[in-house]
PDB file of C-alpha atoms in Angstrom:
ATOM      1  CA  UNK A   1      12.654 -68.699  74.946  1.00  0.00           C
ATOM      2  CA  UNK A   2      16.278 -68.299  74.063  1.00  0.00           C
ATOM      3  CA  UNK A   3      17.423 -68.281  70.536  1.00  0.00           C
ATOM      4  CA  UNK A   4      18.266 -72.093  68.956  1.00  0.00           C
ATOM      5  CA  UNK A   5      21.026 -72.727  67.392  1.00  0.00           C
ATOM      6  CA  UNK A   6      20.690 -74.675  64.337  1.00  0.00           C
ATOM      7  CA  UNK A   7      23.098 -77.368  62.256  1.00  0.00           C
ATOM      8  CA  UNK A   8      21.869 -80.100  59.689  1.00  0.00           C
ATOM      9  CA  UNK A   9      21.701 -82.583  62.297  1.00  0.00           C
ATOM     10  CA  UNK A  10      18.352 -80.310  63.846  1.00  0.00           C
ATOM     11  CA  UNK A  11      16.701 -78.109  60.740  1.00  0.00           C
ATOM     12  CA  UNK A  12      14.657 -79.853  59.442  1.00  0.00           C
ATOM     13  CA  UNK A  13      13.080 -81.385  62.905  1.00  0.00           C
ATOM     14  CA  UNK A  14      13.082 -77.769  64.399  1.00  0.00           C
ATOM     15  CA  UNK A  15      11.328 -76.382  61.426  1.00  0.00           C
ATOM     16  CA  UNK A  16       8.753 -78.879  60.625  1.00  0.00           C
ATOM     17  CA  UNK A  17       6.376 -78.136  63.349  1.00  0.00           C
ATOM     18  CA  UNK A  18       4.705 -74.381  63.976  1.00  0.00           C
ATOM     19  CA  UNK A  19       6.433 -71.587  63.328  1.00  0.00           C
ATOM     20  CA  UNK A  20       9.919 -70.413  63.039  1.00  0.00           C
ATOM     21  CA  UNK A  21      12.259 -67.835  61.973  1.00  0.00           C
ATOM     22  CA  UNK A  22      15.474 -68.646  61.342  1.00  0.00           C
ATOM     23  CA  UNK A  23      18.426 -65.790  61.127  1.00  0.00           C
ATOM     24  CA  UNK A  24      20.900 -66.827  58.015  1.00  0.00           C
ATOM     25  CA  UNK A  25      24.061 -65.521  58.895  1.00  0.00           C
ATOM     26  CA  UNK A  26      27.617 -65.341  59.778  1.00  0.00           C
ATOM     27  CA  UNK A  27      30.487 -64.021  61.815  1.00  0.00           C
ATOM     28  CA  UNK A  28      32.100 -61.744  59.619  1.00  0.00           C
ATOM     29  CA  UNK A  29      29.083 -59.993  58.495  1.00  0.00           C
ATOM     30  CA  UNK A  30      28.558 -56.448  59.998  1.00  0.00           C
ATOM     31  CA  UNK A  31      24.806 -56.234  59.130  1.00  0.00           C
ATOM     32  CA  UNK A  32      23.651 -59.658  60.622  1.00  0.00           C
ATOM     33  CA  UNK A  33      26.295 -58.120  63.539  1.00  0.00           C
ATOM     34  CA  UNK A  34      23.842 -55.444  64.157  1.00  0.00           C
ATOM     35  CA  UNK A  35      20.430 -57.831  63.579  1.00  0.00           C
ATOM     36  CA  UNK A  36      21.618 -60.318  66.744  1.00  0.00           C
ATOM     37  CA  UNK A  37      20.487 -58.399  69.306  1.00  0.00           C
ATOM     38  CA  UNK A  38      17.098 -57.756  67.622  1.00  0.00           C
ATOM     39  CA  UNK A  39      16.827 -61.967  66.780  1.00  0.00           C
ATOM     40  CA  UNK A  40      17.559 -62.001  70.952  1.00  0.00           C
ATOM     41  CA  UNK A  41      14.697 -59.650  71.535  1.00  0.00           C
ATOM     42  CA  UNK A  42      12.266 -61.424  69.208  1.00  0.00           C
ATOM     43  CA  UNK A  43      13.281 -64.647  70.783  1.00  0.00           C
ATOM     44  CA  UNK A  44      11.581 -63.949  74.052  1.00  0.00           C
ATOM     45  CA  UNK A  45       8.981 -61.870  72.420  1.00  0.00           C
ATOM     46  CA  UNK A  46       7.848 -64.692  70.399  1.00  0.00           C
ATOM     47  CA  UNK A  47       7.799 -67.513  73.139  1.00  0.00           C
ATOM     48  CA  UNK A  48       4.791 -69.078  72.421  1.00  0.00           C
ATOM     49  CA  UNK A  49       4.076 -67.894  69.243  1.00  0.00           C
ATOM     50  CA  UNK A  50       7.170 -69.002  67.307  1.00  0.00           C
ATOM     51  CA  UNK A  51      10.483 -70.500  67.107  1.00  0.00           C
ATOM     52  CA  UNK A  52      13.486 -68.020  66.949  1.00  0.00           C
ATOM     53  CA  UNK A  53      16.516 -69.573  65.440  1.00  0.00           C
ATOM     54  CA  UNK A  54      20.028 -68.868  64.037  1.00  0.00           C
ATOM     55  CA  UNK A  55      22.444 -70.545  61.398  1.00  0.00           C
ATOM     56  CA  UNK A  56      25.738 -70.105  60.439  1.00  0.00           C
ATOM     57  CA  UNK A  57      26.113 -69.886  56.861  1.00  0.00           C
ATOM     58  CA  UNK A  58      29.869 -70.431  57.134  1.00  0.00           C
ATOM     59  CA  UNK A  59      29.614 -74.065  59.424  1.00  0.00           C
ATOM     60  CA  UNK A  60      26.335 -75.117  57.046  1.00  0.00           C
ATOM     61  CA  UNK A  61      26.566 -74.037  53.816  1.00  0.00           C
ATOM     62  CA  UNK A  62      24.787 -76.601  52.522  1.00  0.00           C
ATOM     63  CA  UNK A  63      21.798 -75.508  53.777  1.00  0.00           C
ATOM     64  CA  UNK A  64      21.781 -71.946  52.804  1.00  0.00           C
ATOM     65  CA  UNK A  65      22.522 -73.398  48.874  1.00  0.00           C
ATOM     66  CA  UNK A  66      19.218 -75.370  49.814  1.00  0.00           C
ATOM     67  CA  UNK A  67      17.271 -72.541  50.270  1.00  0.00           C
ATOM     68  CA  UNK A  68      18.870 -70.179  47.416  1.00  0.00           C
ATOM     69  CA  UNK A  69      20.460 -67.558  50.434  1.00  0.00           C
ATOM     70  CA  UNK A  70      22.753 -65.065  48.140  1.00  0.00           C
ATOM     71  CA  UNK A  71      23.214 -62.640  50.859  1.00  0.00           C
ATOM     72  CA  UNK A  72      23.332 -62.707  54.634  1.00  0.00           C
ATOM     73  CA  UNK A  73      21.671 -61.707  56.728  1.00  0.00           C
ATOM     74  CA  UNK A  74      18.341 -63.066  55.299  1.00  0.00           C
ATOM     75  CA  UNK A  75      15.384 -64.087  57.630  1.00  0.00           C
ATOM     76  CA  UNK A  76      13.180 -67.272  56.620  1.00  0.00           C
ATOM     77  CA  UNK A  77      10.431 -67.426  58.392  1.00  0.00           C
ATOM     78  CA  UNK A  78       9.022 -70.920  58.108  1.00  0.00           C
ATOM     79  CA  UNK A  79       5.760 -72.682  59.060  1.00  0.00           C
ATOM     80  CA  UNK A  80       5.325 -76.303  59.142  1.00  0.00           C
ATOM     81  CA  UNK A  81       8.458 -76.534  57.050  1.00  0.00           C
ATOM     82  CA  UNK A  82       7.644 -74.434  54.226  1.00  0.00           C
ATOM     83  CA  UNK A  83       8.826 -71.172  53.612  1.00  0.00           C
ATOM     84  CA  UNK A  84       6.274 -68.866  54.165  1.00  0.00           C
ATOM     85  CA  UNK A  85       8.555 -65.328  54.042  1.00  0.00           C
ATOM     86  CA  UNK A  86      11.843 -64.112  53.278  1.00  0.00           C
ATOM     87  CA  UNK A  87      13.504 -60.670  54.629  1.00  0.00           C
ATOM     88  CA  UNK A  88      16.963 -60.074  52.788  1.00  0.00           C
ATOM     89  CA  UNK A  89      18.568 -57.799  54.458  1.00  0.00           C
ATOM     90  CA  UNK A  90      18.157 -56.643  58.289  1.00  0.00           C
ATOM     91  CA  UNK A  91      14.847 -55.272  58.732  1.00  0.00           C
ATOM     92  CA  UNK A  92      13.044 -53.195  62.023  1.00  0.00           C
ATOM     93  CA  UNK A  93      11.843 -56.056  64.482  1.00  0.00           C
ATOM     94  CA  UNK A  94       8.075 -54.758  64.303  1.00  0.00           C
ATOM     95  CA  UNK A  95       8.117 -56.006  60.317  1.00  0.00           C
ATOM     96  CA  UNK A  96       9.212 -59.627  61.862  1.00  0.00           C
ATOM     97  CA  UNK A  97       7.041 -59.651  64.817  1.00  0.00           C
ATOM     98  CA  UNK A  98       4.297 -58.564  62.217  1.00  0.00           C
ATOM     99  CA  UNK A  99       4.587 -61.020  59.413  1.00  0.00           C
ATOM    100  CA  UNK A 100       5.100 -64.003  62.390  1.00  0.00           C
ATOM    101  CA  UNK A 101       1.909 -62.612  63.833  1.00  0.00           C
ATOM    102  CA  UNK A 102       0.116 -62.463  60.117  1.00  0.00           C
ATOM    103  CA  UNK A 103       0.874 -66.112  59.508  1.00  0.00           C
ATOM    104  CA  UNK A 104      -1.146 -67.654  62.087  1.00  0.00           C
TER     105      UNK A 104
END
């Protein structure tokens, strides 16, 4: 599964079923720079298990003031829309795939 792309119009739809981890971030940001390729990776790794999902801080900034995100990039991982961890910071991709896998 590819990585979705999220706006107001879809977030709270996408997250209110299963799983899903949405990437808070933005396109000046070096660190979330470096965590992209790791959200692609965990994207197909996760098909089937979980959602995999990105938002742009910057074009919804509303949202990220809805769930308190100070710094970027931070990692929700949601299930049946509630939070159910947060990763501030970029983190290795086993301690996603290992939380997503502990939830469920």
């Amino acid at each position: 599964m590819s990585v979705l792309h999220l706006t107001a119009g879809n977030f709270d739809e996408t997250i209110s079923r299963g799983k899903v981890l949405v990437d808070f971030w933005a396109q000046w940001c070096g660190p979330c720079k470096a965590l992209a390729p790791v959200i692609e990776e965990l994207a197909s790794e996760l098909t089937g298990q979980a959602k995999v999902a990105k938002l742009d801080v910057e074009q919804e900034s509303a949202l990220a003031a809805r769930f308190r995100v100070m710094s970027i990039p931070t990692v929700i991982l949601f299930e049946n829309g509630t939070e159910a961890k947060r990763f501030v910071g970029t983190q290795p991709k086993e301690a996603y795939l290992a939380e997503v896998r502990k939830h469920g």
